[in-house]
PDB file of C-alpha atoms in Angstrom:
ATOM      1  CA  MET A  68    -235.187  70.900 -79.208  1.00  0.00           C
ATOM      2  CA  ASN A  69    -234.711  67.904 -76.877  1.00  0.00           C
ATOM      3  CA  THR A  70    -234.398  65.550 -79.873  1.00  0.00           C
ATOM      4  CA  SER A  71    -231.609  67.777 -81.270  1.00  0.00           C
ATOM      5  CA  TYR A  72    -229.820  67.914 -77.945  1.00  0.00           C
ATOM      6  CA  GLU A  73    -229.920  64.177 -77.757  1.00  0.00           C
ATOM      7  CA  LYS A  74    -228.506  63.804 -81.203  1.00  0.00           C
ATOM      8  CA  MET A  75    -225.731  66.262 -80.417  1.00  0.00           C
ATOM      9  CA  ASP A  76    -224.912  64.350 -77.195  1.00  0.00           C
ATOM     10  CA  GLU A  77    -224.615  61.155 -79.117  1.00  0.00           C
ATOM     11  CA  LYS A  78    -222.211  62.873 -81.606  1.00  0.00           C
ATOM     12  CA  PHE A  79    -220.085  64.207 -78.778  1.00  0.00           C
ATOM     13  CA  GLU A  80    -219.934  60.714 -77.146  1.00  0.00           C
ATOM     14  CA  TYR A  81    -218.956  59.135 -80.511  1.00  0.00           C
ATOM     15  CA  ILE A  82    -216.258  61.766 -80.963  1.00  0.00           C
ATOM     16  CA  GLN A  83    -215.055  61.132 -77.405  1.00  0.00           C
ATOM     17  CA  GLU A  84    -214.780  57.365 -77.932  1.00  0.00           C
ATOM     18  CA  ASN A  85    -212.861  57.879 -81.159  1.00  0.00           C
ATOM     19  CA  LEU A  86    -210.488  60.302 -79.233  1.00  0.00           C
ATOM     20  CA  ASN A  87    -209.960  57.773 -76.493  1.00  0.00           C
ATOM     21  CA  MET A  88    -209.396  54.983 -78.880  1.00  0.00           C
ATOM     22  CA  ALA A  89    -206.872  57.117 -80.972  1.00  0.00           C
ATOM     23  CA  SER A  90    -205.185  58.152 -77.702  1.00  0.00           C
ATOM     24  CA  LYS A  91    -204.632  54.446 -76.717  1.00  0.00           C
ATOM     25  CA  ARG A  92    -203.199  53.784 -80.166  1.00  0.00           C
ATOM     26  CA  VAL A  93    -200.864  56.868 -80.139  1.00  0.00           C
ATOM     27  CA  ALA A  94    -199.677  56.327 -76.608  1.00  0.00           C
ATOM     28  CA  PRO A  95    -197.220  53.498 -77.449  1.00  0.00           C
ATOM     29  CA  LEU A  96    -196.085  55.493 -80.627  1.00  0.00           C
ATOM     30  CA  GLN A  97    -195.465  58.459 -78.308  1.00  0.00           C
ATOM     31  CA  SER A  98    -193.504  56.305 -75.837  1.00  0.00           C
ATOM     32  CA  LEU A  99    -191.433  54.972 -78.823  1.00  0.00           C
ATOM     33  CA  SER A 100    -190.810  58.544 -80.031  1.00  0.00           C
ATOM     34  CA  ILE A 101    -189.557  59.679 -76.661  1.00  0.00           C
ATOM     35  CA  ALA A 102    -187.359  56.556 -76.346  1.00  0.00           C
ATOM     36  CA  ALA A 103    -186.018  57.178 -79.945  1.00  0.00           C
ATOM     37  CA  LYS A 104    -185.194  60.827 -79.059  1.00  0.00           C
ATOM     38  CA  ALA A 105    -183.491  59.686 -75.774  1.00  0.00           C
ATOM     39  CA  LEU A 106    -181.523  57.045 -77.740  1.00  0.00           C
ATOM     40  CA  GLU A 107    -180.586  59.662 -80.394  1.00  0.00           C
ATOM     41  CA  THR A 108    -179.461  62.021 -77.678  1.00  0.00           C
ATOM     42  CA  ARG A 109    -177.224  59.331 -75.997  1.00  0.00           C
ATOM     43  CA  ILE A 110    -175.695  58.336 -79.350  1.00  0.00           C
ATOM     44  CA  ASN A 111    -174.877  61.901 -80.205  1.00  0.00           C
ATOM     45  CA  ARG A 112    -173.257  62.550 -76.880  1.00  0.00           C
ATOM     46  CA  ALA A 113    -171.165  59.508 -77.438  1.00  0.00           C
ATOM     47  CA  VAL A 114    -170.284  60.386 -80.895  1.00  0.00           C
ATOM     48  CA  SER A 115    -169.479  64.228 -80.251  1.00  0.00           C
ATOM     49  CA  PRO A 116    -166.089  63.538 -78.551  1.00  0.00           C
ATOM     50  CA  GLY A 117    -165.055  61.418 -81.562  1.00  0.00           C
ATOM     51  CA  LEU A 118    -166.076  64.143 -83.940  1.00  0.00           C
ATOM     52  CA  ALA A 119    -163.993  66.683 -81.958  1.00  0.00           C
ATOM     53  CA  LEU A 120    -161.093  64.201 -82.037  1.00  0.00           C
ATOM     54  CA  LEU A 121    -161.301  64.027 -85.816  1.00  0.00           C
ATOM     55  CA  GLU A 122    -161.227  67.846 -85.858  1.00  0.00           C
ATOM     56  CA  SER A 123    -158.095  67.808 -83.841  1.00  0.00           C
ATOM     57  CA  PHE A 124    -156.597  65.353 -86.296  1.00  0.00           C
ATOM     58  CA  LYS A 125    -157.465  67.756 -89.151  1.00  0.00           C
ATOM     59  CA  LEU A 126    -155.893  70.727 -87.386  1.00  0.00           C
ATOM     60  CA  PHE A 127    -152.769  68.569 -86.710  1.00  0.00           C
ATOM     61  CA  GLU A 128    -152.495  67.814 -90.477  1.00  0.00           C
ATOM     62  CA  SER A 129    -152.991  71.474 -91.325  1.00  0.00           C
ATOM     63  CA  LEU A 130    -150.135  72.423 -88.931  1.00  0.00           C
ATOM     64  CA  GLN A 131    -147.894  69.864 -90.369  1.00  0.00           C
ATOM     65  CA  ARG A 132    -148.319  71.277 -93.874  1.00  0.00           C
ATOM     66  CA  ASN A 133    -147.882  74.727 -92.508  1.00  0.00           C
ATOM     67  CA  LEU A 134    -144.659  73.754 -90.769  1.00  0.00           C
ATOM     68  CA  LEU A 135    -143.178  72.110 -93.911  1.00  0.00           C
ATOM     69  CA  GLU A 136    -143.949  75.267 -95.800  1.00  0.00           C
ATOM     70  CA  ILE A 137    -142.182  77.422 -93.336  1.00  0.00           C
ATOM     71  CA  ALA A 138    -139.241  75.115 -93.072  1.00  0.00           C
ATOM     72  CA  SER A 139    -138.705  75.132 -96.867  1.00  0.00           C
ATOM     73  CA  GLY A 140    -138.792  78.978 -96.733  1.00  0.00           C
ATOM     74  CA  LEU A 141    -136.433  79.022 -93.850  1.00  0.00           C
ATOM     75  CA  LEU A 142    -133.878  76.973 -95.885  1.00  0.00           C
ATOM     76  CA  ALA A 143    -134.157  79.161 -98.952  1.00  0.00           C
ATOM     77  CA  GLU A 144    -133.837  82.575 -96.915  1.00  0.00           C
ATOM     78  CA  LYS A 145    -130.551  84.287 -97.177  1.00  0.00           C
ATOM     79  CA  ASN A 146    -131.235  87.472 -95.354  1.00  0.00           C
ATOM     80  CA  SER A 147    -130.366  87.007 -91.729  1.00  0.00           C
ATOM     81  CA  ARG A 148    -133.183  89.302 -90.290  1.00  0.00           C
ATOM     82  CA  LYS A 149    -135.831  87.765 -92.448  1.00  0.00           C
ATOM     83  CA  ARG A 150    -134.588  84.336 -91.590  1.00  0.00           C
ATOM     84  CA  LEU A 151    -134.818  85.110 -87.906  1.00  0.00           C
ATOM     85  CA  GLU A 152    -138.378  86.358 -88.437  1.00  0.00           C
ATOM     86  CA  LYS A 153    -139.210  83.244 -90.266  1.00  0.00           C
ATOM     87  CA  LEU A 154    -137.567  81.265 -87.438  1.00  0.00           C
ATOM     88  CA  ILE A 155    -139.972  82.808 -84.930  1.00  0.00           C
ATOM     89  CA  ARG A 156    -142.929  81.712 -87.089  1.00  0.00           C
ATOM     90  CA  TYR A 157    -141.337  78.307 -87.226  1.00  0.00           C
ATOM     91  CA  VAL A 158    -141.239  78.145 -83.458  1.00  0.00           C
ATOM     92  CA  ASP A 159    -144.848  79.378 -83.139  1.00  0.00           C
ATOM     93  CA  CYS A 160    -145.968  76.547 -85.522  1.00  0.00           C
ATOM     94  CA  VAL A 161    -143.939  74.017 -83.530  1.00  0.00           C
ATOM     95  CA  ASP A 162    -145.714  75.174 -80.355  1.00  0.00           C
ATOM     96  CA  LYS A 163    -149.145  75.060 -81.951  1.00  0.00           C
ATOM     97  CA  LEU A 164    -148.189  71.447 -83.225  1.00  0.00           C
ATOM     98  CA  LYS A 165    -147.272  70.395 -79.645  1.00  0.00           C
ATOM     99  CA  GLU A 166    -150.536  71.723 -78.396  1.00  0.00           C
ATOM    100  CA  ALA A 167    -152.517  69.828 -81.129  1.00  0.00           C
ATOM    101  CA  ILE A 168    -150.774  66.680 -80.104  1.00  0.00           C
ATOM    102  CA  VAL A 169    -151.535  67.278 -76.369  1.00  0.00           C
ATOM    103  CA  CYS A 170    -155.140  67.982 -77.331  1.00  0.00           C
ATOM    104  CA  ILE A 171    -155.371  64.618 -79.270  1.00  0.00           C
ATOM    105  CA  SER A 172    -153.740  62.657 -76.432  1.00  0.00           C
ATOM    106  CA  ARG A 173    -156.191  64.233 -73.894  1.00  0.00           C
ATOM    107  CA  GLU A 174    -159.390  63.602 -76.029  1.00  0.00           C
ATOM    108  CA  SER A 175    -158.634  60.257 -77.390  1.00  0.00           C
ATOM    109  CA  ASP A 176    -159.341  58.199 -74.122  1.00  0.00           C
ATOM    110  CA  PRO A 177    -162.540  59.896 -73.322  1.00  0.00           C
ATOM    111  CA  ALA A 178    -163.835  59.680 -76.933  1.00  0.00           C
ATOM    112  CA  ILE A 179    -162.980  55.970 -77.134  1.00  0.00           C
ATOM    113  CA  GLN A 180    -164.670  55.299 -73.731  1.00  0.00           C
ATOM    114  CA  LYS A 181    -167.944  57.158 -74.556  1.00  0.00           C
ATOM    115  CA  LEU A 182    -168.208  55.330 -77.915  1.00  0.00           C
ATOM    116  CA  GLN A 183    -167.520  52.079 -76.392  1.00  0.00           C
ATOM    117  CA  GLU A 184    -170.133  52.597 -73.714  1.00  0.00           C
ATOM    118  CA  VAL A 185    -172.900  53.316 -76.274  1.00  0.00           C
ATOM    119  CA  VAL A 186    -171.946  50.322 -78.451  1.00  0.00           C
ATOM    120  CA  GLU A 187    -172.047  47.977 -75.429  1.00  0.00           C
ATOM    121  CA  PHE A 188    -175.469  49.543 -74.436  1.00  0.00           C
ATOM    122  CA  LEU A 189    -176.875  49.060 -77.913  1.00  0.00           C
ATOM    123  CA  SER A 190    -175.554  45.535 -78.225  1.00  0.00           C
ATOM    124  CA  ARG A 191    -176.963  44.653 -74.827  1.00  0.00           C
ATOM    125  CA  THR A 192    -180.468  46.265 -75.114  1.00  0.00           C
ATOM    126  CA  LYS A 193    -180.960  46.060 -78.903  1.00  0.00           C
ATOM    127  CA  ALA A 194    -182.457  49.516 -78.729  1.00  0.00           C
ATOM    128  CA  THR A 195    -181.696  50.275 -82.378  1.00  0.00           C
ATOM    129  CA  ASP A 196    -181.270  48.304 -85.573  1.00  0.00           C
ATOM    130  CA  ARG A 197    -178.284  46.023 -86.059  1.00  0.00           C
ATOM    131  CA  TYR A 198    -176.895  48.034 -89.026  1.00  0.00           C
ATOM    132  CA  ARG A 199    -176.433  51.139 -87.008  1.00  0.00           C
ATOM    133  CA  THR A 200    -174.851  49.210 -84.122  1.00  0.00           C
ATOM    134  CA  GLU A 201    -172.342  47.662 -86.430  1.00  0.00           C
ATOM    135  CA  ARG A 202    -171.405  51.033 -87.998  1.00  0.00           C
ATOM    136  CA  LEU A 203    -170.762  52.336 -84.552  1.00  0.00           C
ATOM    137  CA  ARG A 204    -168.660  49.359 -83.599  1.00  0.00           C
ATOM    138  CA  GLU A 205    -166.560  49.703 -86.845  1.00  0.00           C
ATOM    139  CA  THR A 206    -166.118  53.352 -85.990  1.00  0.00           C
ATOM    140  CA  LEU A 207    -164.924  52.388 -82.499  1.00  0.00           C
ATOM    141  CA  ILE A 208    -162.434  49.758 -83.914  1.00  0.00           C
ATOM    142  CA  THR A 209    -161.187  52.407 -86.365  1.00  0.00           C
ATOM    143  CA  LEU A 210    -160.789  55.189 -83.785  1.00  0.00           C
ATOM    144  CA  LYS A 211    -158.862  52.846 -81.459  1.00  0.00           C
ATOM    145  CA  ALA A 212    -156.428  51.802 -84.168  1.00  0.00           C
ATOM    146  CA  ILE A 213    -155.834  55.372 -85.128  1.00  0.00           C
ATOM    147  CA  CYS A 214    -155.213  56.534 -81.509  1.00  0.00           C
ATOM    148  CA  GLU A 215    -152.930  53.493 -80.764  1.00  0.00           C
ATOM    149  CA  THR A 216    -150.801  53.951 -83.824  1.00  0.00           C
ATOM    150  CA  GLU A 217    -150.716  57.686 -84.502  1.00  0.00           C
ATOM    151  CA  VAL A 218    -150.575  59.419 -81.038  1.00  0.00           C
ATOM    152  CA  ASP A 219    -147.246  57.955 -80.042  1.00  0.00           C
ATOM    153  CA  SER A 220    -145.704  58.416 -83.495  1.00  0.00           C
ATOM    154  CA  MET A 221    -146.775  62.072 -83.376  1.00  0.00           C
ATOM    155  CA  SER A 222    -144.762  62.773 -80.284  1.00  0.00           C
ATOM    156  CA  PHE A 223    -141.720  60.726 -80.888  1.00  0.00           C
ATOM    157  CA  ASP A 224    -141.276  59.643 -84.488  1.00  0.00           C
ATOM    158  CA  GLY A 225    -143.184  62.291 -86.429  1.00  0.00           C
ATOM    159  CA  LEU A 226    -142.601  65.901 -87.782  1.00  0.00           C
ATOM    160  CA  LEU A 227    -142.546  67.358 -84.249  1.00  0.00           C
ATOM    161  CA  ASP A 228    -139.477  65.350 -83.300  1.00  0.00           C
ATOM    162  CA  GLU A 229    -137.728  66.391 -86.523  1.00  0.00           C
ATOM    163  CA  ALA A 230    -138.787  70.023 -85.878  1.00  0.00           C
ATOM    164  CA  LEU A 231    -137.133  69.880 -82.423  1.00  0.00           C
ATOM    165  CA  LEU A 232    -133.936  68.551 -83.882  1.00  0.00           C
ATOM    166  CA  ASN A 233    -133.936  71.410 -86.455  1.00  0.00           C
ATOM    167  CA  LEU A 234    -134.534  73.915 -83.465  1.00  0.00           C
ATOM    168  CA  GLN A 235    -131.572  72.392 -81.542  1.00  0.00           C
ATOM    169  CA  ASP A 236    -129.364  73.000 -84.547  1.00  0.00           C
ATOM    170  CA  GLU A 237    -130.589  76.514 -84.849  1.00  0.00           C
ATOM    171  CA  TYR A 238    -130.156  77.098 -81.193  1.00  0.00           C
ATOM    172  CA  GLU A 239    -126.571  76.027 -81.188  1.00  0.00           C
ATOM    173  CA  GLY A 240    -125.804  77.963 -84.322  1.00  0.00           C
ATOM    174  CA  LEU A 241    -127.215  81.261 -82.755  1.00  0.00           C
ATOM    175  CA  LEU A 242    -125.252  80.588 -79.702  1.00  0.00           C
ATOM    176  CA  LYS A 243    -122.069  80.462 -81.556  1.00  0.00           C
ATOM    177  CA  LYS A 244    -122.724  83.867 -83.250  1.00  0.00           C
ATOM    178  CA  LEU A 245    -123.321  85.695 -79.980  1.00  0.00           C
ATOM    179  CA  ARG A 246    -120.259  87.815 -78.925  1.00  0.00           C
ATOM    180  CA  HIS A 247    -120.013  89.206 -75.289  1.00  0.00           C
ATOM    181  CA  GLN A 248    -118.745  92.537 -74.440  1.00  0.00           C
ATOM    182  CA  ASN A 249    -115.018  92.759 -74.654  1.00  0.00           C
ATOM    183  CA  ILE A 250    -114.051  93.988 -71.153  1.00  0.00           C
ATOM    184  CA  GLY A 251    -111.008  96.158 -71.246  1.00  0.00           C
ATOM    185  CA  GLU A 252    -111.044  96.898 -75.039  1.00  0.00           C
ATOM    186  CA  HIS A 253    -112.319 100.248 -76.243  1.00  0.00           C
ATOM    187  CA  GLN A 254    -114.972 100.013 -78.886  1.00  0.00           C
ATOM    188  CA  GLY A 255    -117.148 102.630 -80.512  1.00  0.00           C
ATOM    189  CA  GLU A 256    -116.801 106.435 -80.700  1.00  0.00           C
ATOM    190  CA  ALA A 257    -114.909 108.590 -78.131  1.00  0.00           C
ATOM    191  CA  VAL A 258    -117.199 110.945 -76.310  1.00  0.00           C
ATOM    192  CA  ASP A 259    -115.534 113.723 -74.041  1.00  0.00           C
ATOM    193  CA  GLY A 260    -112.257 111.927 -74.396  1.00  0.00           C
ATOM    194  CA  LYS A 261    -113.615 108.531 -73.326  1.00  0.00           C
ATOM    195  CA  TYR A 262    -114.529 105.540 -75.410  1.00  0.00           C
ATOM    196  CA  LEU A 263    -117.840 103.982 -75.156  1.00  0.00           C
ATOM    197  CA  VAL A 264    -117.842 100.298 -75.033  1.00  0.00           C
ATOM    198  CA  SER A 265    -120.547  98.681 -77.247  1.00  0.00           C
ATOM    199  CA  ASN A 266    -122.357  95.661 -76.398  1.00  0.00           C
ATOM    200  CA  SER A 267    -122.082  93.169 -79.242  1.00  0.00           C
ATOM    201  CA  LEU A 268    -123.928  90.244 -77.583  1.00  0.00           C
ATOM    202  CA  GLY A 269    -126.431  90.151 -80.304  1.00  0.00           C
ATOM    203  CA  SER A 270    -129.459  91.868 -81.734  1.00  0.00           C
ATOM    204  CA  GLU A 271    -132.763  92.001 -79.847  1.00  0.00           C
ATOM    205  CA  LEU A 272    -134.231  89.787 -82.512  1.00  0.00           C
ATOM    206  CA  GLU A 273    -131.498  87.126 -82.038  1.00  0.00           C
ATOM    207  CA  VAL A 274    -131.964  87.168 -78.226  1.00  0.00           C
ATOM    208  CA  GLU A 275    -135.678  86.827 -78.616  1.00  0.00           C
ATOM    209  CA  VAL A 276    -135.380  83.991 -81.084  1.00  0.00           C
ATOM    210  CA  LEU A 277    -132.968  82.207 -78.536  1.00  0.00           C
ATOM    211  CA  ARG A 278    -135.437  82.830 -75.824  1.00  0.00           C
ATOM    212  CA  ARG A 279    -138.487  81.365 -77.737  1.00  0.00           C
ATOM    213  CA  ILE A 280    -136.365  78.215 -78.838  1.00  0.00           C
ATOM    214  CA  SER A 281    -135.287  77.643 -75.221  1.00  0.00           C
ATOM    215  CA  GLU A 282    -138.869  77.794 -73.939  1.00  0.00           C
ATOM    216  CA  THR A 283    -140.097  75.510 -76.830  1.00  0.00           C
ATOM    217  CA  LEU A 284    -137.227  73.027 -76.213  1.00  0.00           C
ATOM    218  CA  ALA A 285    -137.727  73.137 -72.473  1.00  0.00           C
ATOM    219  CA  ALA A 286    -141.479  72.609 -72.948  1.00  0.00           C
ATOM    220  CA  ASN A 287    -140.647  69.455 -74.879  1.00  0.00           C
ATOM    221  CA  ASP A 288    -138.336  67.805 -72.217  1.00  0.00           C
ATOM    222  CA  CYS A 289    -135.113  69.166 -74.125  1.00  0.00           C
ATOM    223  CA  LEU A 290    -133.968  71.434 -71.267  1.00  0.00           C
ATOM    224  CA  ASP A 291    -130.929  69.279 -70.594  1.00  0.00           C
ATOM    225  CA  ILE A 292    -129.936  69.522 -74.224  1.00  0.00           C
ATOM    226  CA  CYS A 293    -130.116  73.306 -74.097  1.00  0.00           C
ATOM    227  CA  ILE A 294    -127.860  73.428 -71.200  1.00  0.00           C
ATOM    228  CA  ASP A 295    -125.425  70.975 -72.832  1.00  0.00           C
ATOM    229  CA  MET A 296    -125.293  73.091 -75.941  1.00  0.00           C
ATOM    230  CA  PHE A 297    -124.806  76.324 -74.015  1.00  0.00           C
ATOM    231  CA  VAL A 298    -122.147  74.818 -71.829  1.00  0.00           C
ATOM    232  CA  LYS A 299    -120.357  73.348 -74.833  1.00  0.00           C
ATOM    233  CA  VAL A 300    -120.319  76.797 -76.654  1.00  0.00           C
ATOM    234  CA  ARG A 301    -119.088  78.493 -73.510  1.00  0.00           C
ATOM    235  CA  TYR A 302    -116.392  75.847 -72.966  1.00  0.00           C
ATOM    236  CA  ILE A 303    -115.070  76.495 -76.493  1.00  0.00           C
ATOM    237  CA  ARG A 304    -115.096  80.238 -75.691  1.00  0.00           C
ATOM    238  CA  ALA A 305    -113.435  79.648 -72.409  1.00  0.00           C
ATOM    239  CA  ALA A 306    -110.757  77.377 -74.172  1.00  0.00           C
ATOM    240  CA  LYS A 307    -109.888  80.151 -76.594  1.00  0.00           C
ATOM    241  CA  ALA A 308    -109.771  82.716 -73.824  1.00  0.00           C
ATOM    242  CA  LEU A 309    -107.441  80.393 -71.819  1.00  0.00           C
ATOM    243  CA  MET A 310    -105.264  79.862 -74.887  1.00  0.00           C
ATOM    244  CA  ARG A 311    -104.589  83.452 -75.097  1.00  0.00           C
ATOM    245  CA  LEU A 312    -102.720  83.211 -71.730  1.00  0.00           C
ATOM    246  CA  SER A 313    -100.024  81.215 -73.654  1.00  0.00           C
ATOM    247  CA  PRO A 314     -98.979  82.645 -77.021  1.00  0.00           C
ATOM    248  CA  ASP A 315     -96.937  79.668 -77.877  1.00  0.00           C
ATOM    249  CA  TYR A 316     -99.821  77.340 -77.351  1.00  0.00           C
ATOM    250  CA  LEU A 317    -101.815  79.172 -79.926  1.00  0.00           C
ATOM    251  CA  LYS A 318     -99.431  77.856 -82.495  1.00  0.00           C
ATOM    252  CA  THR A 319    -100.420  74.234 -81.684  1.00  0.00           C
ATOM    253  CA  TYR A 320    -104.084  74.528 -82.668  1.00  0.00           C
ATOM    254  CA  THR A 321    -105.964  76.710 -85.093  1.00  0.00           C
ATOM    255  CA  PRO A 322    -109.360  78.109 -84.060  1.00  0.00           C
ATOM    256  CA  GLU A 323    -110.927  75.694 -86.399  1.00  0.00           C
ATOM    257  CA  GLU A 324    -109.324  72.785 -84.791  1.00  0.00           C
ATOM    258  CA  ILE A 325    -110.558  74.000 -81.451  1.00  0.00           C
ATOM    259  CA  ASP A 326    -114.046  74.077 -82.812  1.00  0.00           C
ATOM    260  CA  GLU A 327    -113.678  70.426 -84.134  1.00  0.00           C
ATOM    261  CA  MET A 328    -112.311  69.062 -80.709  1.00  0.00           C
ATOM    262  CA  GLU A 329    -114.287  66.304 -79.138  1.00  0.00           C
ATOM    263  CA  TRP A 330    -116.436  67.275 -76.198  1.00  0.00           C
ATOM    264  CA  GLU A 331    -114.534  65.048 -73.683  1.00  0.00           C
ATOM    265  CA  SER A 332    -111.222  66.140 -74.888  1.00  0.00           C
ATOM    266  CA  LEU A 333    -112.082  69.762 -74.617  1.00  0.00           C
ATOM    267  CA  GLU A 334    -113.624  69.420 -71.175  1.00  0.00           C
ATOM    268  CA  THR A 335    -110.501  67.546 -69.849  1.00  0.00           C
ATOM    269  CA  SER A 336    -108.178  70.132 -71.407  1.00  0.00           C
ATOM    270  CA  ILE A 337    -110.041  72.978 -69.762  1.00  0.00           C
ATOM    271  CA  ALA A 338    -110.070  71.253 -66.447  1.00  0.00           C
ATOM    272  CA  LEU A 339    -106.347  70.711 -66.722  1.00  0.00           C
ATOM    273  CA  TRP A 340    -105.752  74.403 -67.609  1.00  0.00           C
ATOM    274  CA  ILE A 341    -107.773  75.503 -64.641  1.00  0.00           C
ATOM    275  CA  GLN A 342    -105.779  73.317 -62.351  1.00  0.00           C
ATOM    276  CA  HIS A 343    -102.508  74.590 -63.728  1.00  0.00           C
ATOM    277  CA  PHE A 344    -103.654  78.167 -63.477  1.00  0.00           C
ATOM    278  CA  GLU A 345    -104.687  77.619 -59.801  1.00  0.00           C
ATOM    279  CA  LEU A 346    -101.375  76.010 -59.103  1.00  0.00           C
ATOM    280  CA  ALA A 347     -99.479  78.720 -60.747  1.00  0.00           C
ATOM    281  CA  VAL A 348    -101.310  81.509 -58.753  1.00  0.00           C
ATOM    282  CA  LYS A 349    -100.635  79.669 -55.521  1.00  0.00           C
ATOM    283  CA  ASN A 350     -96.955  79.329 -56.329  1.00  0.00           C
ATOM    284  CA  ARG A 351     -96.833  83.005 -57.244  1.00  0.00           C
ATOM    285  CA  PHE A 352     -98.378  83.996 -53.955  1.00  0.00           C
ATOM    286  CA  ARG A 353     -96.001  81.659 -52.103  1.00  0.00           C
ATOM    287  CA  SER A 354     -92.985  83.340 -53.814  1.00  0.00           C
ATOM    288  CA  ARG A 355     -94.264  86.721 -52.785  1.00  0.00           C
ATOM    289  CA  LYS A 356     -94.596  85.512 -49.194  1.00  0.00           C
ATOM    290  CA  GLU A 357     -90.966  84.182 -49.222  1.00  0.00           C
ATOM    291  CA  PRO A 358     -89.004  86.919 -51.010  1.00  0.00           C
ATOM    292  CA  LEU A 359     -85.672  85.741 -49.358  1.00  0.00           C
ATOM    293  CA  GLN A 360     -85.695  82.258 -50.886  1.00  0.00           C
ATOM    294  CA  PRO A 361     -83.923  82.332 -54.338  1.00  0.00           C
ATOM    295  CA  SER A 362     -85.444  78.973 -55.396  1.00  0.00           C
ATOM    296  CA  SER A 363     -88.901  80.484 -55.110  1.00  0.00           C
ATOM    297  CA  ARG A 364     -88.108  83.506 -57.274  1.00  0.00           C
ATOM    298  CA  LYS A 365     -86.323  81.211 -59.792  1.00  0.00           C
ATOM    299  CA  HIS A 366     -88.862  78.695 -60.396  1.00  0.00           C
ATOM    300  CA  HIS A 367     -92.203  80.452 -59.601  1.00  0.00           C
ATOM    301  CA  GLY A 368     -91.607  83.998 -60.801  1.00  0.00           C
ATOM    302  CA  ARG A 369     -93.159  85.727 -63.799  1.00  0.00           C
ATOM    303  CA  ASN A 370     -91.702  83.144 -66.150  1.00  0.00           C
ATOM    304  CA  GLY A 371     -92.947  80.278 -64.097  1.00  0.00           C
ATOM    305  CA  LEU A 372     -96.649  81.312 -64.690  1.00  0.00           C
ATOM    306  CA  ALA A 373     -96.147  81.504 -68.368  1.00  0.00           C
ATOM    307  CA  ARG A 374     -94.290  78.324 -68.442  1.00  0.00           C
ATOM    308  CA  VAL A 375     -97.264  76.409 -66.886  1.00  0.00           C
ATOM    309  CA  PHE A 376     -99.447  77.377 -69.820  1.00  0.00           C
ATOM    310  CA  HIS A 377     -96.773  76.217 -72.388  1.00  0.00           C
ATOM    311  CA  GLN A 378     -97.344  72.642 -71.330  1.00  0.00           C
ATOM    312  CA  ASP A 379     -99.270  70.508 -73.749  1.00  0.00           C
ATOM    313  CA  CYS A 380    -102.545  69.501 -71.959  1.00  0.00           C
TER     314      CYS A 380
END
């Protein structure tokens, strides 16, 4: 019995020695494995923002194709309502395209910085093989080049800029189609002996499209252009309304010629008309205050007001 126990003890000691020896040999490998996993995690964390940036670029390309497809359908559409509906889709796509560009601009610098940090770390510590370091360095150089050349062109020279110009044209065209309620003119059907005045500003869809285009243009630093176009259209309407005060002046210009007037000329003309109108009203009031002066009634009476608007401005 004792002999058997001694033999078993010897076997256990031998096994223990083998285990200790194996543990000493495996310990460095275990440390290397932990270090390799830590390095892999660090590289993956550095590469992940770059991969997300590439996905944003893919989304941008997809939105560009979608925008071109909607634009071609918009040009071919003849039905006004369907065209307005497609125009809303066009505005939605422009908004998404802008969001994609903003996302790319926001993600580009952190992605480049993370990748640059890991490349510098690998080059300094030589924690991985040279081939892998070179691949990461080439990826960094390529990503930098793409961001430097593409991000600015996306915002200022690409399809977004062209789409914003198209929206400006659509915005001005829709503004010209709108008609305000004609005050003093009876429109519609008579109810209980009274005429109901209909509001012909535009359909709800037209107003909605104008609102969406205004918001999109304002979000892309084009608010001043929206205001300029709105004022220009209203100036043309005001010019035509002021011209109605002088029937003779209507014969000098056709409505088409008014539409083709230069912006500066139209603005100057309206300013002069307003000044003449104020002068005529003041003189009219003065003639009312001085009824005993024949000269006032002669020069600033009813015919005097009309004569002011007969002048060629």
